mmCIF file of C-alpha atoms and ligand atoms in Angstrom:
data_model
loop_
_atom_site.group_PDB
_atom_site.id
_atom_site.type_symbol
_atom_site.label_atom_id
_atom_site.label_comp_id
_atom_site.label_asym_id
_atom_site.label_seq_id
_atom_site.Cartn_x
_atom_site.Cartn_y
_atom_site.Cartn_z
ATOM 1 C CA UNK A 260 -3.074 -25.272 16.739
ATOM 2 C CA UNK A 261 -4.968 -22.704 18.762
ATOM 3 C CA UNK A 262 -8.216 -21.545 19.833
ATOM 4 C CA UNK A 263 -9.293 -17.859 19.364
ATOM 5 C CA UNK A 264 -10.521 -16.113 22.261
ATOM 6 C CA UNK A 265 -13.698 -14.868 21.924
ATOM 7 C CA UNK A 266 -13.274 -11.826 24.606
ATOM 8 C CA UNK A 267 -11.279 -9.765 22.127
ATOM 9 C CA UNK A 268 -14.279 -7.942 20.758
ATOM 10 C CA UNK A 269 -14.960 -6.774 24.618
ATOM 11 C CA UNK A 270 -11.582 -5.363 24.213
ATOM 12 C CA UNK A 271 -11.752 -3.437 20.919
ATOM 13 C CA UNK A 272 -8.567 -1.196 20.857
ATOM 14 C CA UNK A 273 -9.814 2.176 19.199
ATOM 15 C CA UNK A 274 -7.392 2.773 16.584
ATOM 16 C CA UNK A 275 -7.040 6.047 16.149
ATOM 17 C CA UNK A 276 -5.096 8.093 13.602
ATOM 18 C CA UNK A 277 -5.089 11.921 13.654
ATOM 19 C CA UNK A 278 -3.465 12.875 9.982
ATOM 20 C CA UNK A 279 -2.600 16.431 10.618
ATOM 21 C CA UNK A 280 -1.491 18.580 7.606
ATOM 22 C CA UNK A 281 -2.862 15.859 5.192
ATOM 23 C CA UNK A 282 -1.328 17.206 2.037
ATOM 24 C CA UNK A 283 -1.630 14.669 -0.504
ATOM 25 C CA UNK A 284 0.179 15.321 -4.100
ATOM 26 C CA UNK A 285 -3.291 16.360 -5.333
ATOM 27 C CA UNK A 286 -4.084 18.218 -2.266
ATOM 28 C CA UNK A 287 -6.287 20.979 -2.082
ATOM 29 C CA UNK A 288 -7.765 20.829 2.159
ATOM 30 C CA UNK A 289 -5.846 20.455 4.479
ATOM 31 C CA UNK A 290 -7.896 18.174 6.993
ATOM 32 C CA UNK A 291 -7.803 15.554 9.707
ATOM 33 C CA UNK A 292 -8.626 11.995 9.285
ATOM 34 C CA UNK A 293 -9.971 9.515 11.905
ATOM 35 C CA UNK A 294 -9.996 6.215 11.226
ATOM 36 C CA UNK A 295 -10.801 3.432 14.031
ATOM 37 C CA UNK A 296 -10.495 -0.169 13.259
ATOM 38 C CA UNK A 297 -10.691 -3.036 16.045
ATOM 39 C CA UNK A 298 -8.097 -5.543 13.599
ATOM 40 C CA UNK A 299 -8.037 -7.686 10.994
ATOM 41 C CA UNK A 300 -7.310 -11.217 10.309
ATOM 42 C CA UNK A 301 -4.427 -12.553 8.561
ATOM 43 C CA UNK A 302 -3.266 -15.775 6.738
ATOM 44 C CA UNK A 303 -0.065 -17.242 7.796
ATOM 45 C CA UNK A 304 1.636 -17.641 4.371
ATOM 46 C CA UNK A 305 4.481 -20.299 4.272
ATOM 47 C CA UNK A 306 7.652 -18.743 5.417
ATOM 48 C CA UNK A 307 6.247 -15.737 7.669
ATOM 49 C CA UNK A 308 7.187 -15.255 11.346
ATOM 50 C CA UNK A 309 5.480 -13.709 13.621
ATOM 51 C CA UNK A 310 7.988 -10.879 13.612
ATOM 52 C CA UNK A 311 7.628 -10.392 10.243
ATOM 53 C CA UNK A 312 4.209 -10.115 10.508
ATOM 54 C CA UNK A 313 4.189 -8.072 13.367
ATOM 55 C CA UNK A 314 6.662 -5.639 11.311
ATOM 56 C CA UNK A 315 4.583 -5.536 8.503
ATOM 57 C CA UNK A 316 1.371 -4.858 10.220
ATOM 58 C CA UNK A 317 2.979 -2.536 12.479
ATOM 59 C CA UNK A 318 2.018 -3.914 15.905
ATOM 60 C CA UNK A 319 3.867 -6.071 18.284
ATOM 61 C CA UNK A 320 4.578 -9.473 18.858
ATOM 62 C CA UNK A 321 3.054 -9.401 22.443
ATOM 63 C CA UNK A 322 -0.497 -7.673 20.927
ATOM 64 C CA UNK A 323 -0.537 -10.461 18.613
ATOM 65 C CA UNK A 324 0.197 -13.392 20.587
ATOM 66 C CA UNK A 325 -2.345 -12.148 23.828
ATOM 67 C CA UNK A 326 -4.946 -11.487 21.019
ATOM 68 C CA UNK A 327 -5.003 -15.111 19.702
ATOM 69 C CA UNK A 328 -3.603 -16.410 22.804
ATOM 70 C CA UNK A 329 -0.327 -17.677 21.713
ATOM 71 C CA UNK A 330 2.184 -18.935 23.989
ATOM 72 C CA UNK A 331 5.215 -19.639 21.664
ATOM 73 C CA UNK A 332 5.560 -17.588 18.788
ATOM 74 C CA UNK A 333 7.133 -20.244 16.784
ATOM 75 C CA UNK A 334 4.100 -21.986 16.668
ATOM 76 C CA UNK A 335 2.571 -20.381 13.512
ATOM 77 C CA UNK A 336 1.831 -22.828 10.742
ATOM 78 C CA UNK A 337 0.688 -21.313 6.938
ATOM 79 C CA UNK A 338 -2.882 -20.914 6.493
ATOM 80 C CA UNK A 339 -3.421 -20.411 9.905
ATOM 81 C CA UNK A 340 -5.856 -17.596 10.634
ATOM 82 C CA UNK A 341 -4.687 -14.845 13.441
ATOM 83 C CA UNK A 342 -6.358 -11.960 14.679
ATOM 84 C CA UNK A 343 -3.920 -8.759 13.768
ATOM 85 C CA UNK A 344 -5.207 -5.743 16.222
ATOM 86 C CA UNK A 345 -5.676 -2.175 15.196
ATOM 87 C CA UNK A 346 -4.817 -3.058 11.530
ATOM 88 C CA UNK A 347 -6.665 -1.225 9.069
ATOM 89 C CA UNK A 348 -5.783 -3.548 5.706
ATOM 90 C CA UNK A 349 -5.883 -7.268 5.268
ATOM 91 C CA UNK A 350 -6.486 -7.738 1.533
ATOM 92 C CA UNK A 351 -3.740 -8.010 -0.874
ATOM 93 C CA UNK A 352 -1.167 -8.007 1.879
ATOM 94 C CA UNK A 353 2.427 -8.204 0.737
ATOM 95 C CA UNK A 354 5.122 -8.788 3.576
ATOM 96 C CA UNK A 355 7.970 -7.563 2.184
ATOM 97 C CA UNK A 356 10.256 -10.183 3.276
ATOM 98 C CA UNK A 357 8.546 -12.414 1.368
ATOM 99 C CA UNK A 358 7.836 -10.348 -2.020
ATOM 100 C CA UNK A 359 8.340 -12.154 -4.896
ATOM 101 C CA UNK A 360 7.606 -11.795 -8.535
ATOM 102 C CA UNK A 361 5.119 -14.389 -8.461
ATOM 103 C CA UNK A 362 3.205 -12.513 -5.382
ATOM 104 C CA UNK A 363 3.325 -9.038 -6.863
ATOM 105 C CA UNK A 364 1.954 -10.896 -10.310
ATOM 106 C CA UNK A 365 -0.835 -12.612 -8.496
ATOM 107 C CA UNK A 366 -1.300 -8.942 -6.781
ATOM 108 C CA UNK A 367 -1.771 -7.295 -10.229
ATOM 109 C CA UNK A 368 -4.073 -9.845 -11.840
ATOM 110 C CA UNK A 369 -7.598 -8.656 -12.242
ATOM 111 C CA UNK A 370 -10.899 -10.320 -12.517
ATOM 112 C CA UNK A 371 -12.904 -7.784 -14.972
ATOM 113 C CA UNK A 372 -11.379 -7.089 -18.885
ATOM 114 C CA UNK A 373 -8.664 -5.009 -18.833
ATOM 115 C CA UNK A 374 -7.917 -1.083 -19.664
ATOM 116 C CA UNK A 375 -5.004 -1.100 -22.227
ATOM 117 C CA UNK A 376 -2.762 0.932 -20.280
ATOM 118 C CA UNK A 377 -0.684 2.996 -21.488
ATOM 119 C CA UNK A 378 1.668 5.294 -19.138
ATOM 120 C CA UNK A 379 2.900 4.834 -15.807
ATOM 121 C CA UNK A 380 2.459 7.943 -13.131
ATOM 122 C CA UNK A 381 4.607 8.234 -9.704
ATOM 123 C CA UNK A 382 3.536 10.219 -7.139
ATOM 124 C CA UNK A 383 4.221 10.435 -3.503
ATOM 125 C CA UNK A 384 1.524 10.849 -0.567
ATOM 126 C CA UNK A 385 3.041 14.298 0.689
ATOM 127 C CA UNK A 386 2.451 12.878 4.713
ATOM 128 C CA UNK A 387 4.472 10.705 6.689
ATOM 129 C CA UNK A 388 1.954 7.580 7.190
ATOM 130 C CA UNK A 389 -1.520 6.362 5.760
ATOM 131 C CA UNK A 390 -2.506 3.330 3.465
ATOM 132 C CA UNK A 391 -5.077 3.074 0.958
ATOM 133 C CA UNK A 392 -7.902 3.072 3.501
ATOM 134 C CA UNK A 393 -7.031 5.842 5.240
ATOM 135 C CA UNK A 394 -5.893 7.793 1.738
ATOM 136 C CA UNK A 395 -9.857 6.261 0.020
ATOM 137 C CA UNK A 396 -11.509 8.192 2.785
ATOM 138 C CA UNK A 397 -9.419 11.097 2.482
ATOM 139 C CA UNK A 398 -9.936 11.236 -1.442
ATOM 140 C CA UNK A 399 -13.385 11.069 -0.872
ATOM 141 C CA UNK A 400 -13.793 14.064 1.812
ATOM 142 C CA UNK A 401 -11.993 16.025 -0.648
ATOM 143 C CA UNK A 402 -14.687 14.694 -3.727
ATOM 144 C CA UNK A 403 -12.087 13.092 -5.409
ATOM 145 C CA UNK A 404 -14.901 9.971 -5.090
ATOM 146 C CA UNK A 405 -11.878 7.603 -3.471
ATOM 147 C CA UNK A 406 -8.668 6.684 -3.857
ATOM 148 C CA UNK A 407 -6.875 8.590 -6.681
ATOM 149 C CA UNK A 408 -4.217 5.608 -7.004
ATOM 150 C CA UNK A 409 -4.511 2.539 -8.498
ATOM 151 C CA UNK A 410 -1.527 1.144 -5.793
ATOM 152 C CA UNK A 411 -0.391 2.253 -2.570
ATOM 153 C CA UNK A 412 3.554 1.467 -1.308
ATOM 154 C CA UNK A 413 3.596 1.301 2.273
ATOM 155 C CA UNK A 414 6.576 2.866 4.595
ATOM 156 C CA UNK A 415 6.058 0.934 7.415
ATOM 157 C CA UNK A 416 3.861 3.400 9.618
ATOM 158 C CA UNK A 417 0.264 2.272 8.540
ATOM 159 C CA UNK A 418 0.734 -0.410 6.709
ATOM 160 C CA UNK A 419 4.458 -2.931 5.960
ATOM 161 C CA UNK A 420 7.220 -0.743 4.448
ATOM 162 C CA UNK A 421 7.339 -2.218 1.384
ATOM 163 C CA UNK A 422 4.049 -3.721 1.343
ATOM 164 C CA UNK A 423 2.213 -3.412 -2.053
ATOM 165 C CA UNK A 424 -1.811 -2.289 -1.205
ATOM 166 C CA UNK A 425 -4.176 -2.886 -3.915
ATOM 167 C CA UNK A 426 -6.798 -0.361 -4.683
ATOM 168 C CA UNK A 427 -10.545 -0.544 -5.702
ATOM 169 C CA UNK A 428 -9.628 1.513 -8.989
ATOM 170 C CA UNK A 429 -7.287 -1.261 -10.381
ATOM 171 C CA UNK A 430 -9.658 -4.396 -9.061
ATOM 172 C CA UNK A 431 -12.556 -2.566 -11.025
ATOM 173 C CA UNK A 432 -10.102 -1.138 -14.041
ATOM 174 C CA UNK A 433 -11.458 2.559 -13.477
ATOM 175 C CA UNK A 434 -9.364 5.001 -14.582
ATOM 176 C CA UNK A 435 -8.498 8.398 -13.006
ATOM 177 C CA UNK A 436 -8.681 11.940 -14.619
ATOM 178 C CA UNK A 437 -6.032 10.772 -16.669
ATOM 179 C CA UNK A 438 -6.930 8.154 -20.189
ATOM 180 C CA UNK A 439 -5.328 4.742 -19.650
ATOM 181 C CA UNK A 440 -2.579 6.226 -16.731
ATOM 182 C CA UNK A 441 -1.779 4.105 -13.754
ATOM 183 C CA UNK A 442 -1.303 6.051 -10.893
ATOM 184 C CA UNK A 443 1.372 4.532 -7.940
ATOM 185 C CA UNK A 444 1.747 6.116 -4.692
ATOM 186 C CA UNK A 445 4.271 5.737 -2.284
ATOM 187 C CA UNK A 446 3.762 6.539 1.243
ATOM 188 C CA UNK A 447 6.162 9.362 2.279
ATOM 189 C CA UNK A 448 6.824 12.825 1.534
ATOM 190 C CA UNK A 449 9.961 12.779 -0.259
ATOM 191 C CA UNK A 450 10.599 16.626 0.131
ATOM 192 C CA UNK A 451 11.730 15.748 3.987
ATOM 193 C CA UNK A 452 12.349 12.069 4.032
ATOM 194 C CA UNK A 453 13.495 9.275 1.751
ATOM 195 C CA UNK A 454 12.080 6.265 0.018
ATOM 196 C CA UNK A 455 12.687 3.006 2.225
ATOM 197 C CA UNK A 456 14.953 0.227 0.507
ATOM 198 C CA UNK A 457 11.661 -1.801 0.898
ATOM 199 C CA UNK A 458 9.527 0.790 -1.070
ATOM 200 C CA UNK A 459 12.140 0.692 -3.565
ATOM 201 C CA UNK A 460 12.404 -2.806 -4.041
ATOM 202 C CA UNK A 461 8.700 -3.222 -4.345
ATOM 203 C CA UNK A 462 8.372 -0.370 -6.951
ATOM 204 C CA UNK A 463 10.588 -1.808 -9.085
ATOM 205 C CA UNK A 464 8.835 -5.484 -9.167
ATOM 206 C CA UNK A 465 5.385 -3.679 -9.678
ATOM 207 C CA UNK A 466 6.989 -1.641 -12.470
ATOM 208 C CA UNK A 467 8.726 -4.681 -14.112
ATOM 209 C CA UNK A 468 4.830 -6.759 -13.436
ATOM 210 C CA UNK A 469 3.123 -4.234 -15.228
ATOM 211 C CA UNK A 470 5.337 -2.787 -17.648
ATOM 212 C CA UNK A 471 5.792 -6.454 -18.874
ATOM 213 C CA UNK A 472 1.637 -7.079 -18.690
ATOM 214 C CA UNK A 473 1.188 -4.386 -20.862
ATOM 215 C CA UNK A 474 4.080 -3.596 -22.640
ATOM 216 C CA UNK A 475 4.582 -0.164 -21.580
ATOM 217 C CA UNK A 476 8.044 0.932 -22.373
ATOM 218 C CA UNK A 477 10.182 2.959 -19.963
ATOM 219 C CA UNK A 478 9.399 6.437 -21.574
ATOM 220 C CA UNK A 479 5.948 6.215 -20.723
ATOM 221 C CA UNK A 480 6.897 6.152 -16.595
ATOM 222 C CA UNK A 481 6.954 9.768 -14.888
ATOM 223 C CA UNK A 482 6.776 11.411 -11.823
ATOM 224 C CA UNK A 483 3.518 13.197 -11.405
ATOM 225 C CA UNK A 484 5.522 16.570 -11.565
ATOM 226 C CA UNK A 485 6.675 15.591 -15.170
ATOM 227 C CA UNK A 486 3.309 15.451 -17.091
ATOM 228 C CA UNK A 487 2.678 18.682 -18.606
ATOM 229 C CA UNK A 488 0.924 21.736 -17.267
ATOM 230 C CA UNK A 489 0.958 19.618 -13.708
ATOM 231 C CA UNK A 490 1.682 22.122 -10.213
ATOM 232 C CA UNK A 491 2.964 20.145 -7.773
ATOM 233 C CA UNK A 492 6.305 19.554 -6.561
ATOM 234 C CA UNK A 493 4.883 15.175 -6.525
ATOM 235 C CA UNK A 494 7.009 13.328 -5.999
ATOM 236 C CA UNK A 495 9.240 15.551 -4.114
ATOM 237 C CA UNK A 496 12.844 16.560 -4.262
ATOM 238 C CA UNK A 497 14.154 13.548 -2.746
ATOM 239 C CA UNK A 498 12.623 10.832 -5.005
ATOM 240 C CA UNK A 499 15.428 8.445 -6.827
ATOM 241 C CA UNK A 500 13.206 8.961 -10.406
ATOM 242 C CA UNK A 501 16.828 8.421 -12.149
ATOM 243 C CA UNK A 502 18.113 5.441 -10.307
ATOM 244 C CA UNK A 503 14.401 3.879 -10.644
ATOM 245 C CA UNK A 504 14.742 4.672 -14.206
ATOM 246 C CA UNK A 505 18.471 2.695 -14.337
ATOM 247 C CA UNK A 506 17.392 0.023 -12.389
ATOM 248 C CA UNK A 507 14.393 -0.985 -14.373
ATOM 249 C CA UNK A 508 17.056 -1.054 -17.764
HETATM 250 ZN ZN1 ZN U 696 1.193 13.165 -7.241
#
């Protein structure tokens, strides 16, 4: 085992990220976001490397190993604690190499009674990065009072492509504008790029998770651009809605 270094804090990396052009599906301002964030820490789960973790976190191996002074990176044991710099999001954490059905159930359980939900809504985040912390603050610049999603599907820029982030609105079962309507974002604008095989995968096990929770047939899933009387072009032209649809049959 290791011993943390204490000096770290001296060190605090500013984390800076400068969202230009944030144009979110339910965009209205167009503004910059600035989020700073010394790090996180991290749980060694059995079966992740360090270059997993570094992948999914988006930092690299060397950051990692001089902020928890590592010398081999072979040395990680699960449930060891390590100090992940600049990260933004440690909670609910997902590395996609090692999502499973059993991880994306324990991600979807919820403490508090349950909304009976009833239709499934797809939408994409319209920029090329963020995560649910950085997409929270910008929902709440705009008054949206947080995070219009109930979960975020990373691309590998803020947080692990692939990586299934948890918002506040599912822990605490609040719904959005819309009656009993989950709402799941995937990070990307899908007008100029394409969903990652990652973000893919781990659509289709959250689908399966909560279709099967609450029995929510495959009729009832839609792009955000499907539901009647809706403007946007969400989730751009570029999103595989027909192969999700086939896959999950
Ligand atoms: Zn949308």
């Amino acid at each position: 085992m290791f011993r943390f270094l204490y000096g770290w804090r001296a060190q605090l990396i500013i984390y800076t990220v400068v969202l230009l052009f944030f144009s979110g599906c339910a965009g209205v301002l167009h503004q910059p976001l600035v989020t700073t964030s010394p790090g996180i820490y991290h749980f060694v789960a059995s079966g992740q490397t360090l270059y997993a973790i570094a992948k999914a976190y988006g930092v690299s191996i060397a950051e990692i190993m001089k902020a928890n002074n590592l010398s081999q990176a072979e040395q990680l044991e699960a449930g060891t604690r390590i100090f992940i710099p600049r990260a933004l999001s440690a909670r609910d954490v997902v590395l996609y190499s090692k999502a499973s059905f059993d991880s994306v159930e324990r991600l979807v359980s919820v403490k508090v009674p349950s909304i009976p939900w009833k239709t499934i809504t797809l939408h994409h985040s319209g920029t090329l990065e963020g995560n649910a912390r950085s997409f929270d603050r910008n929902h709440k610049n705009r008054g949206m009072g947080g995070l219009f999603y109930h979960f975020v599907i990373g691309n590998g820029q803020d947080s692990g492509d692939g990586q299934i982030e948890v918002g506040w609105r599912w822990k605490e079962q609040s719904e959005v504008n819309r009656k009993r309507d989950i709402q799941i974002c995937l990070v990307g604008d899908f007008n100029r790029q394409s969903v990652t095989p990652a973000q893919f995968d781990s659509l289709i096990k959250l689908l399966r998770v909560i279709m099967r929770r609450y029995s929510i047939p495959i009729s009832h899933i839609r792009r955000h651009q499907d539901i009647p009387g809706s403007v946007t072009e969400c989730c751009g032209r570029n999103f595989p809605f027909s192969r999700i649809i086939s896959q999950l049959r």
